[in-house]
Amino acid sequence: MTSIHETTVSSELDPANPFAAPSTLPYELPDFSAIREEHYEPAVVAGMAAHRAEVEAIATNPEPATVENTLEALERAGQLLGRATTAFYNQLPSDSTPGLEDIQERLAPQLAAHQDAILMDARLHARVQTLADAAAAGTLTLEPDTAHLLEKLMTQFKRSGIALSEADQARLRALNSRITSLQAGFGRKLLAGANEASVLVTDEAELAGLSSGAKAGARAAAEARGQEGWLLEMQLFTHQSVLASLEDAGLRARIQEASRTRGATGGDNDTREVLLELARLRAEHAQLLGYEHHAAYVAADATAGTTAAVNEMLARLAPAAVANARREARELATVSGASADEVGSVAAADWSHLSEAVRKERFNLDDAALRPYLELERVVHDGVFKAAGLLFGLSFTERHDLPGYHPDVRVFEVFDAPDPGEPNTGLGLFLADWYTRESKRGGAWMDSLVHQNHLLGQKPVVVNNLNIVKPPAGEPTLLVWDEVTTLFHEFGHALHGLLSDVRYPSQSGTSVPRDFVEYPSQVNEMWSWEPQILRSFAVHHATGEPMPADWVDTMLASRIWGEGFATTEYLAAALLDQAWHQLAPSDVPTSVDDVLPFEAAALAAAGVDLDAVPPRYRTTYFNHIFGGGYSAGYYSYIWSEVLDADTVEWYAENGGLTRENGEAFRRKLLARGGSQDPLASFEDLRGRPAEIGPLLERRGLV
Ligand SMILES: [Zn+2]
């Protein structure tokens, strides 16, 4: 075992470094007016050294282990490191520079090793084990949040491999390193394979139906590669979005074929060998740590708990989704003039083209007409903030005096409803970074700069990032409906952080398993549709006229169209993920020729083998599970959505948008963060375990 004292790092931090002491700004908001790129690395390095010294003191404490001198002490440790890394990992995706990327590349392996060293410290493990034994024997009584903290810590130790023999630990390290490099290799092959699969069109007539913007993009893509014509590049998923608009059936079929065969065409970019080795090594890694297979290893640390629970949920959803996809296929077949007898009469390549035709005919609404009614400031103040006010009693005041990390960042102080006769004290800060820029990665997300906790007396500072295009100066920011939903969604994560009311920093707000973290944010999306809220924010920015009521009805009705297809392709991918990761090492196929037959058998066994609705990702280009960190976890999205839909129903059963309901959701769920099993929080709120009925209904699958 390596000692955590083997390396010596300069632990001296210049006191002038803004991370050297806690920020003196309100809520310990990092002082972005003082923080420069060159401050991060020395602060993180010194932070690791300080943390190591603190952990060493805990591990070598001559006193017997207590909650205070071990668990609490660990929670208090690492504050300098925490200050520097939270600010750094907030800025990296949001306002990156080549310098920050370099720092990240240097720091990432050091931080991983730092974390490993703590979890592989046998002395520390022994102290924590003593507490766990005493708790199990009943000689130590723990508060529920402390018991949960202890249990999670023991799980982390177990998963680090600390209990293994030296030989097994060596094998575990080798597996970890090989798995990391295989994942990176899968990603590289996939990217190269996607380029190879791009479809070149030389006859402009074939592009009929494509928008002029998309056409110009395809032209530029061809030029960039020195080719004549138009190059249609591949998106990650099977079903390429360009299929919806292209009118030429021959071209659609070529694109579909190029998409679905990625990674299985032989040659350098074939991913089958890599993914087979990955599946085998992950299975071995899981068994080494005492789990049946990789999926069990992943589920054990999630709210699902077991793969049986995941399998059961997927199995209950699949038949309803497939039945609905078949119904949609029959409707599409009718539109296309073909026989309406069977799903087979619609080709996968034609599906979205026909579906789009139906959508246009039934739900004639376009973004351009909606946008003037969806102005950012109104959506935020009269929508997002208003809902939070009515539900939780929150109010928001912009703080122009507090600096963000970029000129576009807006800082709001959040206030709780004051108790009668008490002053209106602040709850935390909400930073909004809504606009896109070159230094920001795509997508939308929430981050925390300060995690609420009572142990250190810290209040929350949270950030929302979106990628809305910034209008010219002086013009209003007009949104599309998707962006409105995203604002509500990300603010749902922000509320999880802001309304956290826990003792321990590691249990704060969104510190919950991956299959739970999307749940509160999905729930918050419901308020964008709530009539009282929608009427309040959907007002024409120039005329002040409300959005026509029948448009709202049409928008609501159009949500369900296409859900059979969408749910089925998603479930097929989630089931494939489970199939590959519920194998013992010796059950993983050994030949690349077995990959596609394995996939076909898995889809057939789960009853989701529809030719017209292929999986959202097929095995050979399933980057979430073979290239990234979602292995055996792709089910999480719909797992969270089951909880979400059931909660939307709970609100409806109890009178919807009321202060009382908001209070219950806040106290029983949001405030608890990761201080107890999150499903227990859900059941406390709902009064029973989650049911899938509301999700089926929402997606029109009943
Ligand atoms: Zn989210």
XYZ file of C-alpha atoms and ligand atoms in Angstrom:
703
model
C 0.000 0.000 0.000
C 1.316 3.424 -0.883
C 1.676 5.892 1.900
C -0.049 9.194 1.423
C 3.180 10.856 2.530
C 5.342 9.567 -0.283
C 5.276 12.656 -2.409
C 6.147 16.072 -1.202
C 4.287 18.958 -2.752
C 4.772 22.602 -2.074
C 2.075 23.193 0.462
C 2.830 26.856 0.955
C 0.194 29.071 -0.592
C 0.817 32.767 -1.105
C -1.540 34.477 1.364
C -2.411 36.903 -1.422
C -3.960 34.033 -3.412
C -7.754 34.649 -3.278
C -8.355 31.015 -2.279
C -5.971 31.171 0.699
C -8.756 32.183 3.069
C -12.548 31.879 2.880
C -14.031 34.692 0.804
C -15.268 37.617 2.858
C -17.972 38.429 0.310
C -21.602 37.677 1.257
C -22.301 33.922 1.347
C -18.568 33.287 0.757
C -19.109 34.018 -2.929
C -15.653 33.527 -4.494
C -14.157 36.925 -5.196
C -14.091 36.702 -8.969
C -12.797 40.252 -9.252
C -9.536 39.012 -7.705
C -9.316 35.427 -9.063
C -6.965 34.942 -12.024
C -6.171 31.816 -13.990
C -2.759 31.519 -12.295
C -4.363 31.271 -8.853
C -6.079 27.919 -9.419
C -3.222 25.446 -9.691
C -1.187 26.562 -6.647
C -4.386 26.677 -4.597
C -5.433 23.161 -5.619
C -1.943 21.755 -5.035
C -1.678 23.416 -1.624
C -5.255 22.322 -0.925
C -4.379 18.668 -1.564
C -1.365 18.935 0.742
C -3.424 20.538 3.488
C -6.151 17.925 3.073
C -3.592 15.108 3.258
C -2.206 16.567 6.480
C -5.703 16.823 7.960
C -6.536 13.248 7.002
C -3.193 12.094 8.431
C -4.062 13.735 11.736
C -7.432 11.948 11.768
C -5.880 8.592 10.836
C -3.168 8.829 13.526
C -5.313 10.294 16.295
C -4.344 8.352 19.474
C -7.885 8.756 20.851
C -10.420 6.017 20.063
C -12.544 6.778 17.008
C -15.662 8.853 17.613
C -18.193 10.421 15.292
C -16.671 13.783 16.079
C -12.968 12.977 15.685
C -13.416 10.808 12.589
C -16.619 11.326 10.570
C -17.122 14.989 11.381
C -13.407 15.678 11.155
C -13.370 14.186 7.641
C -16.315 16.397 6.700
C -14.488 19.473 7.980
C -11.255 18.586 6.205
C -10.239 19.828 2.768
C -11.784 23.279 2.792
C -9.004 25.007 0.857
C -9.137 22.230 -1.728
C -12.924 22.545 -1.887
C -12.825 26.310 -2.406
C -10.305 26.053 -5.233
C -11.824 23.049 -7.023
C -15.448 24.220 -6.929
C -14.477 27.561 -8.484
C -12.193 25.855 -11.002
C -14.686 23.193 -12.102
C -17.378 25.836 -12.365
C -15.314 27.992 -14.682
C -13.840 25.196 -16.816
C -17.013 24.322 -18.774
C -18.486 27.789 -18.565
C -15.666 30.124 -19.546
C -12.727 28.008 -20.562
C -9.337 29.034 -21.895
C -6.437 26.947 -23.252
C -4.662 27.755 -19.988
C -7.496 26.311 -17.885
C -7.589 23.199 -20.093
C -3.866 22.690 -19.481
C -4.333 23.063 -15.744
C -7.158 20.526 -15.857
C -4.994 18.033 -17.718
C -2.260 18.379 -15.101
C -4.577 18.341 -12.090
C -7.046 15.568 -13.017
C -4.660 12.628 -12.397
C -3.332 14.240 -9.212
C -6.844 14.763 -7.851
C -7.818 11.179 -8.695
C -4.697 9.874 -6.935
C -5.384 12.148 -3.976
C -8.893 10.732 -3.566
C -7.656 7.140 -4.015
C -4.977 7.622 -1.354
C -7.577 8.621 1.227
C -9.838 5.665 0.454
C -6.864 3.278 0.487
C -5.628 4.456 3.901
C -5.877 1.345 6.070
C -5.576 3.324 9.324
C -8.468 5.561 8.379
C -10.498 2.585 7.217
C -9.886 0.850 10.550
C -11.247 3.843 12.469
C -14.358 4.078 10.330
C -14.820 0.304 10.574
C -14.734 0.559 14.385
C -17.643 3.001 14.242
C -19.565 0.823 11.784
C -19.065 -2.227 14.027
C -20.208 -0.329 17.109
C -23.276 0.950 15.287
C -24.092 -2.569 14.059
C -23.665 -3.956 17.589
C -25.950 -1.297 19.007
C -23.274 0.161 21.296
C -23.184 3.378 19.287
C -26.385 5.237 18.521
C -26.256 7.515 15.505
C -28.473 10.277 14.228
C -30.065 9.160 10.917
C -27.941 11.513 8.790
C -24.754 10.338 10.521
C -25.753 6.703 10.047
C -26.286 7.386 6.355
C -22.932 9.164 6.134
C -21.185 6.204 7.753
C -22.892 3.701 5.488
C -21.909 5.637 2.333
C -18.339 5.983 3.526
C -18.077 2.234 4.140
C -19.418 1.635 0.617
C -16.765 3.953 -0.796
C -14.053 2.075 1.090
C -15.383 -1.241 -0.167
C -15.413 -0.002 -3.745
C -11.877 1.326 -3.478
C -10.707 -2.261 -2.915
C -9.183 -1.612 0.486
C -10.275 -5.008 1.795
C -8.564 -6.918 -1.017
C -5.266 -8.798 -0.935
C -2.239 -7.010 -2.331
C -2.367 -9.093 -5.490
C -6.041 -8.283 -6.023
C -5.393 -4.609 -5.369
C -2.719 -4.662 -8.038
C -5.158 -6.342 -10.430
C -7.807 -3.722 -9.572
C -5.395 -0.897 -10.371
C -4.484 -2.540 -13.663
C -8.169 -2.980 -14.523
C -8.987 0.643 -13.680
C -6.203 1.923 -15.836
C -7.023 -0.389 -18.778
C -10.748 0.456 -18.565
C -9.990 4.191 -18.620
C -7.828 3.857 -21.709
C -10.330 1.569 -23.489
C -13.104 4.107 -22.886
C -10.982 6.856 -24.375
C -10.143 4.559 -27.296
C -13.828 3.827 -27.916
C -14.543 7.560 -28.020
C -11.728 8.190 -30.489
C -12.827 5.392 -32.826
C -16.402 6.593 -32.629
C -15.463 10.120 -33.616
C -13.327 8.928 -36.513
C -16.048 6.448 -37.508
C -18.675 9.188 -37.492
C -16.556 11.224 -39.886
C -16.137 8.188 -42.081
C -19.904 7.583 -42.054
C -20.803 11.116 -43.197
C -22.899 10.994 -46.346
C -21.691 12.987 -49.357
C -24.380 14.273 -51.713
C -23.335 15.504 -55.138
C -26.761 15.953 -56.703
C -28.422 19.010 -55.154
C -31.889 17.747 -56.121
C -31.515 14.983 -53.535
C -31.452 17.613 -50.793
C -35.026 18.763 -51.388
C -36.724 19.621 -48.100
C -33.527 20.640 -46.285
C -33.547 24.180 -44.892
C -31.201 26.670 -46.505
C -29.247 26.941 -43.260
C -28.714 23.190 -43.022
C -27.755 23.102 -46.678
C -25.160 25.827 -46.210
C -23.787 23.895 -43.228
C -23.502 20.730 -45.328
C -21.781 22.686 -48.078
C -19.281 24.122 -45.606
C -18.673 20.675 -44.093
C -17.814 19.290 -47.543
C -15.522 22.217 -48.286
C -13.740 21.802 -44.957
C -12.778 18.311 -46.090
C -11.899 19.361 -49.603
C -14.900 17.561 -51.122
C -17.290 18.683 -53.838
C -20.981 18.762 -52.888
C -22.783 18.580 -49.544
C -21.633 16.532 -46.599
C -24.274 15.311 -44.124
C -22.463 14.629 -40.875
C -23.562 12.069 -38.292
C -25.075 12.891 -34.937
C -24.424 10.435 -32.147
C -27.825 8.738 -32.092
C -29.203 6.256 -34.600
C -32.029 8.405 -35.817
C -30.450 11.358 -37.625
C -32.557 14.496 -37.250
C -32.047 15.466 -40.900
C -34.297 12.526 -41.875
C -37.359 14.502 -40.795
C -36.975 17.107 -43.528
C -35.350 15.227 -46.426
C -37.858 14.302 -49.107
C -35.720 11.884 -51.107
C -36.417 8.372 -49.802
C -33.250 6.986 -51.388
C -31.045 9.477 -49.579
C -32.879 8.832 -46.304
C -32.171 5.112 -46.650
C -28.457 5.776 -47.333
C -28.191 7.988 -44.233
C -29.999 5.460 -42.059
C -27.705 2.670 -43.242
C -24.560 4.742 -42.664
C -25.782 5.617 -39.181
C -26.784 2.163 -37.992
C -23.641 0.388 -39.186
C -21.172 2.709 -37.443
C -18.524 0.864 -35.479
C -19.242 -2.453 -37.196
C -17.784 -1.930 -40.659
C -14.353 -3.488 -40.055
C -11.126 -1.518 -40.278
C -9.589 0.957 -37.846
C -12.837 2.480 -36.617
C -14.571 -0.777 -35.778
C -15.395 -0.601 -32.065
C -16.368 -4.219 -31.454
C -13.067 -5.478 -30.096
C -12.770 -2.543 -27.696
C -16.305 -2.864 -26.368
C -15.994 -6.608 -25.822
C -12.834 -6.106 -23.779
C -14.517 -3.298 -21.851
C -17.548 -5.425 -21.024
C -15.291 -8.285 -19.896
C -12.979 -6.128 -17.764
C -15.849 -4.262 -16.127
C -17.409 -7.606 -15.211
C -14.099 -8.751 -13.731
C -13.703 -5.450 -11.856
C -17.177 -5.848 -10.346
C -16.578 -9.468 -9.292
C -13.258 -8.559 -7.701
C -15.166 -6.104 -5.500
C -17.811 -8.663 -4.602
C -20.607 -7.797 -7.029
C -22.300 -10.242 -9.380
C -21.641 -8.099 -12.441
C -21.007 -4.500 -13.462
C -24.702 -3.559 -13.503
C -25.031 -4.770 -9.891
C -21.975 -2.700 -8.954
C -23.570 0.418 -10.469
C -27.076 -0.184 -9.090
C -25.788 -0.793 -5.552
C -24.629 2.815 -5.268
C -27.773 4.239 -6.928
C -31.300 4.558 -5.579
C -32.280 1.520 -7.673
C -30.188 -0.633 -5.296
C -30.372 -3.788 -7.393
C -30.474 -4.749 -11.045
C -33.696 -6.601 -10.310
C -35.330 -3.239 -9.601
C -33.945 -1.757 -12.826
C -35.013 -4.790 -14.866
C -38.472 -4.732 -13.389
C -39.035 -1.056 -14.180
C -37.785 -1.411 -17.765
C -39.849 -4.558 -18.285
C -43.018 -2.829 -17.101
C -42.526 0.142 -19.411
C -41.434 -1.712 -22.543
C -44.721 -3.394 -23.597
C -46.677 -0.129 -23.253
C -44.094 1.802 -25.244
C -43.890 -0.835 -27.968
C -47.664 -1.020 -28.274
C -47.778 2.723 -28.721
C -44.951 2.724 -31.269
C -46.921 0.132 -33.255
C -49.999 2.342 -33.079
C -47.977 5.314 -34.318
C -46.558 3.159 -37.098
C -50.060 2.278 -38.261
C -50.983 5.976 -38.373
C -47.816 6.771 -40.305
C -48.427 3.940 -42.730
C -51.835 5.432 -43.438
C -50.306 8.845 -44.098
C -47.746 7.335 -46.445
C -50.528 5.612 -48.351
C -49.069 2.187 -47.693
C -50.921 -0.698 -46.139
C -51.713 -0.027 -42.527
C -51.494 -3.658 -41.507
C -48.166 -3.814 -39.821
C -45.250 -1.872 -38.437
C -43.031 -3.269 -41.170
C -44.731 -1.042 -43.686
C -42.859 1.949 -42.259
C -39.100 1.917 -42.737
C -36.941 3.291 -39.936
C -35.456 5.770 -42.405
C -38.911 7.180 -43.219
C -40.350 7.346 -39.725
C -39.503 10.897 -38.712
C -40.310 12.265 -42.154
C -43.839 10.897 -41.940
C -44.127 11.810 -38.282
C -43.165 15.402 -39.009
C -45.850 15.559 -41.712
C -48.468 14.455 -39.180
C -47.189 16.896 -36.583
C -47.387 19.822 -39.002
C -50.869 18.895 -40.081
C -52.273 18.398 -36.581
C -50.302 20.895 -34.550
C -49.614 23.854 -36.736
C -47.359 25.936 -34.485
C -43.921 27.185 -35.208
C -41.141 28.683 -33.129
C -41.121 31.984 -34.981
C -44.713 32.701 -33.956
C -44.115 31.740 -30.309
C -40.862 33.589 -29.684
C -42.243 37.134 -29.179
C -44.319 35.717 -26.294
C -41.308 34.154 -24.603
C -39.019 36.970 -23.508
C -36.219 35.981 -21.111
C -36.718 38.558 -18.342
C -40.436 37.858 -18.184
C -39.945 34.109 -18.265
C -37.473 34.382 -15.378
C -39.234 36.918 -13.156
C -42.895 36.201 -13.968
C -42.343 32.481 -14.512
C -39.396 30.739 -12.867
C -39.026 33.060 -9.859
C -42.767 33.540 -9.497
C -43.399 29.797 -9.229
C -40.635 29.526 -6.597
C -42.291 32.378 -4.714
C -45.762 30.838 -4.720
C -44.463 27.382 -3.792
C -41.641 28.062 -1.372
C -42.079 31.702 -0.365
C -38.804 32.700 -2.016
C -38.025 36.162 -3.360
C -35.114 37.361 -5.472
C -33.149 40.608 -5.537
C -30.473 41.267 -8.117
C -27.105 42.169 -6.550
C -25.289 44.361 -9.056
C -22.580 44.928 -6.445
C -21.437 41.278 -6.427
C -19.098 40.114 -9.196
C -19.701 37.052 -11.369
C -16.932 35.101 -13.136
C -17.922 36.624 -16.504
C -19.614 39.937 -17.402
C -22.718 38.014 -18.578
C -23.251 36.421 -15.169
C -26.135 37.860 -13.119
C -26.119 37.523 -9.329
C -29.388 37.266 -7.358
C -29.779 37.131 -3.611
C -32.463 34.668 -2.577
C -34.685 35.398 0.417
C -36.853 33.025 2.374
C -40.274 34.091 3.587
C -39.522 35.716 6.954
C -41.143 34.473 10.134
C -43.590 37.044 11.553
C -41.641 39.769 13.348
C -38.277 38.465 12.138
C -35.949 40.268 9.706
C -35.878 38.989 6.126
C -32.585 37.118 6.160
C -30.936 35.856 3.025
C -31.021 32.184 2.075
C -28.252 32.085 -0.528
C -27.125 33.304 -3.921
C -28.297 32.292 -7.381
C -25.927 33.035 -10.263
C -27.456 32.995 -13.746
C -25.237 32.525 -16.787
C -27.779 32.193 -19.576
C -25.953 33.176 -22.753
C -23.868 31.100 -25.088
C -20.284 32.071 -25.918
C -17.331 30.447 -27.569
C -15.639 29.626 -24.276
C -18.694 27.705 -22.993
C -19.441 24.069 -23.701
C -22.851 23.145 -25.100
C -25.934 22.189 -23.111
C -27.326 23.437 -19.825
C -26.336 22.563 -16.268
C -26.309 23.575 -12.626
C -23.254 23.879 -10.422
C -22.568 24.793 -6.794
C -19.916 27.249 -5.636
C -20.747 26.871 -1.945
C -22.579 23.810 -0.618
C -25.114 24.481 2.124
C -24.265 22.744 5.414
C -24.758 23.454 9.110
C -21.478 21.883 10.212
C -19.470 24.776 8.782
C -22.377 27.221 8.834
C -22.326 27.718 5.059
C -25.216 28.945 2.934
C -25.647 27.876 -0.676
C -24.285 29.614 -3.771
C -25.517 27.953 -6.955
C -25.098 28.588 -10.685
C -27.265 27.869 -13.734
C -25.717 27.724 -17.191
C -27.658 27.761 -20.468
C -26.664 28.415 -24.066
C -29.166 31.016 -25.228
C -28.025 33.117 -28.171
C -27.409 36.679 -27.062
C -29.353 39.286 -29.052
C -27.722 42.515 -30.248
C -27.412 45.159 -27.517
C -30.745 46.755 -26.630
C -32.876 43.984 -28.124
C -34.935 41.584 -26.011
C -33.902 37.940 -25.651
C -36.711 35.926 -27.245
C -36.780 32.197 -26.517
C -38.068 28.999 -28.066
C -40.252 26.750 -25.904
C -37.430 24.272 -25.324
C -35.350 27.020 -23.742
C -38.226 27.964 -21.451
C -38.474 24.365 -20.224
C -34.702 24.265 -19.801
C -34.791 27.413 -17.633
C -37.333 25.745 -15.348
C -35.407 22.454 -15.401
C -32.063 23.943 -14.415
C -33.725 26.090 -11.791
C -35.129 22.862 -10.327
C -31.513 21.759 -9.740
C -30.768 25.220 -8.327
C -33.666 24.850 -5.844
C -32.290 21.469 -4.763
C -29.062 23.294 -3.846
C -30.673 26.449 -2.427
C -33.251 24.713 -0.234
C -30.816 22.130 1.110
C -31.005 21.956 4.919
C -28.420 19.387 5.994
C -25.636 19.098 8.532
C -22.844 17.519 6.485
C -21.260 19.148 3.422
C -21.044 15.844 1.524
C -24.839 15.400 1.832
C -25.747 18.847 0.559
C -28.481 19.467 -2.024
C -27.751 17.692 -5.266
C -25.281 15.228 -3.680
C -27.587 12.327 -4.498
C -27.178 9.329 -6.840
C -27.298 9.827 -10.583
C -30.638 8.057 -10.953
C -32.206 10.578 -8.548
C -30.533 13.887 -9.318
C -32.675 14.673 -12.379
C -35.899 14.107 -10.493
C -36.380 17.495 -8.737
C -35.346 19.357 -11.884
C -37.796 17.395 -14.014
C -40.535 18.137 -11.496
C -39.824 21.859 -11.713
C -40.511 21.752 -15.473
C -44.205 21.246 -14.650
C -44.556 24.888 -13.636
C -43.750 26.088 -17.155
C -47.051 24.461 -18.199
C -49.094 25.499 -15.187
C -51.847 27.860 -16.482
C -51.369 30.521 -13.786
C -47.609 30.673 -14.377
C -47.795 30.339 -18.148
C -50.321 33.155 -18.403
C -48.073 35.282 -16.257
C -44.900 34.959 -18.367
C -46.193 34.211 -21.884
C -46.949 37.791 -22.814
C -45.968 39.527 -26.044
C -42.807 41.496 -25.291
C -43.857 44.525 -27.359
C -47.667 44.598 -27.193
C -48.225 43.059 -23.748
C -50.877 40.736 -25.236
C -51.173 37.281 -23.640
C -50.365 34.235 -25.758
C -53.538 32.981 -27.505
C -55.159 30.274 -25.371
C -55.610 27.807 -28.239
C -51.852 27.887 -28.895
C -51.310 26.649 -25.369
C -53.780 23.802 -25.932
C -52.037 22.873 -29.167
C -48.659 22.859 -27.458
C -49.995 20.605 -24.735
C -51.554 18.197 -27.240
C -48.419 18.031 -29.382
C -46.320 16.829 -26.444
C -47.698 13.318 -26.684
C -47.243 12.844 -30.418
C -44.210 10.663 -31.141
C -43.762 9.431 -27.565
C -44.246 5.793 -28.602
C -41.228 6.025 -30.872
C -39.160 8.119 -28.451
C -39.833 5.887 -25.450
C -39.241 2.680 -27.366
C -35.917 3.768 -28.865
C -34.796 4.988 -25.431
C -35.859 1.791 -23.644
C -34.163 -0.363 -26.281
C -30.880 1.436 -25.587
C -31.338 1.214 -21.802
C -32.060 -2.517 -22.105
C -28.978 -3.048 -24.284
C -26.879 -1.253 -21.677
C -28.182 -3.620 -19.005
C -27.742 -6.694 -21.205
C -24.040 -5.969 -21.811
C -23.399 -5.231 -18.153
C -25.360 -8.037 -16.509
C -22.814 -10.621 -17.663
C -20.158 -12.528 -15.740
C -16.696 -12.166 -17.344
C -16.889 -15.629 -18.882
C -20.300 -14.897 -20.448
C -19.109 -11.915 -22.468
C -18.862 -12.943 -26.141
C -15.290 -13.359 -27.316
C -15.611 -12.860 -31.064
C -16.400 -9.573 -32.789
C -18.822 -11.535 -34.955
C -20.949 -12.203 -31.876
C -21.592 -8.538 -31.041
C -24.544 -7.849 -33.340
C -26.182 -11.252 -32.760
C -25.883 -10.634 -28.994
C -27.592 -7.281 -29.491
C -30.364 -8.786 -31.603
C -30.990 -11.525 -29.038
C -31.082 -9.026 -26.156
C -33.610 -6.799 -27.945
C -35.767 -9.778 -28.879
C -35.695 -11.126 -25.327
C -36.890 -7.751 -24.026
C -39.593 -7.493 -26.698
C -38.231 -4.259 -28.176
C -36.927 -5.621 -31.485
C -38.861 -3.402 -33.893
C -37.127 -2.872 -37.236
C -38.867 0.457 -37.650
C -37.716 1.678 -34.224
C -34.043 0.817 -33.734
C -32.369 1.572 -30.370
C -31.465 5.195 -29.795
C -27.868 3.984 -29.800
C -26.762 0.593 -31.068
C -24.009 -1.263 -29.214
C -21.205 -0.309 -31.576
C -21.753 3.445 -31.171
C -23.201 3.651 -27.672
C -20.857 6.322 -26.357
C -22.736 6.905 -23.092
C -21.929 3.408 -21.908
C -18.659 2.478 -23.645
C -17.015 5.859 -24.035
C -18.239 7.684 -20.971
C -19.470 7.275 -17.466
C -23.057 6.075 -17.979
C -22.298 2.354 -18.171
C -25.192 0.370 -16.671
C -26.723 3.753 -15.828
C -28.539 4.753 -19.005
C -31.771 3.692 -17.291
C -31.397 6.686 -14.934
C -33.252 9.147 -17.128
C -36.499 7.246 -17.097
C -36.032 6.105 -13.500
C -36.023 9.789 -12.487
C -38.937 10.497 -14.766
C -41.073 7.839 -13.088
C -40.564 9.697 -9.806
C -41.161 13.016 -11.556
C -44.465 12.024 -13.175
C -45.692 10.467 -9.939
C -44.857 13.723 -8.101
C -46.642 15.847 -10.700
C -49.660 13.673 -9.964
C -49.157 14.194 -6.212
C -49.263 17.965 -6.765
C -52.425 17.590 -8.845
C -54.106 15.404 -6.208
C -53.308 18.009 -3.552
C -54.415 21.180 -5.315
C -51.381 22.023 -7.459
C -49.545 25.277 -7.036
C -49.945 26.060 -3.342
C -47.633 27.195 -0.601
C -48.590 24.149 1.430
C -47.582 21.728 -1.315
C -44.366 23.639 -1.930
C -43.560 23.454 1.759
C -44.078 19.682 1.817
C -41.917 19.181 -1.296
C -39.259 21.427 0.202
C -39.136 19.896 3.703
C -39.608 16.244 2.831
C -37.561 16.191 -0.323
C -35.402 19.114 -1.435
C -34.138 19.997 2.048
C -33.041 16.437 2.770
C -30.456 16.324 -0.039
C -28.321 13.213 0.383
C -28.800 12.975 4.154
C -30.923 9.840 3.833
C -31.843 7.290 1.188
C -33.424 9.574 -1.433
C -36.169 7.048 -2.159
C -37.143 7.309 1.512
C -37.541 11.062 0.969
C -39.741 10.344 -2.036
C -41.887 7.862 -0.116
C -42.180 10.273 2.767
C -43.601 12.837 0.354
C -45.755 10.481 -1.712
C -46.865 8.231 1.115
C -45.986 5.144 -0.919
C -43.325 3.821 -3.331
C -43.262 5.245 -6.871
C -45.720 3.950 -9.444
C -45.259 4.004 -13.219
C -48.877 4.763 -14.143
C -48.453 8.561 -14.217
C -45.439 8.293 -16.525
C -47.325 6.038 -18.933
C -50.175 8.504 -18.952
C -47.943 11.523 -19.485
C -46.283 9.875 -22.455
C -49.616 8.796 -23.866
C -48.703 5.129 -23.416
C -51.827 3.915 -21.661
Zn -30.818 18.183 -15.305
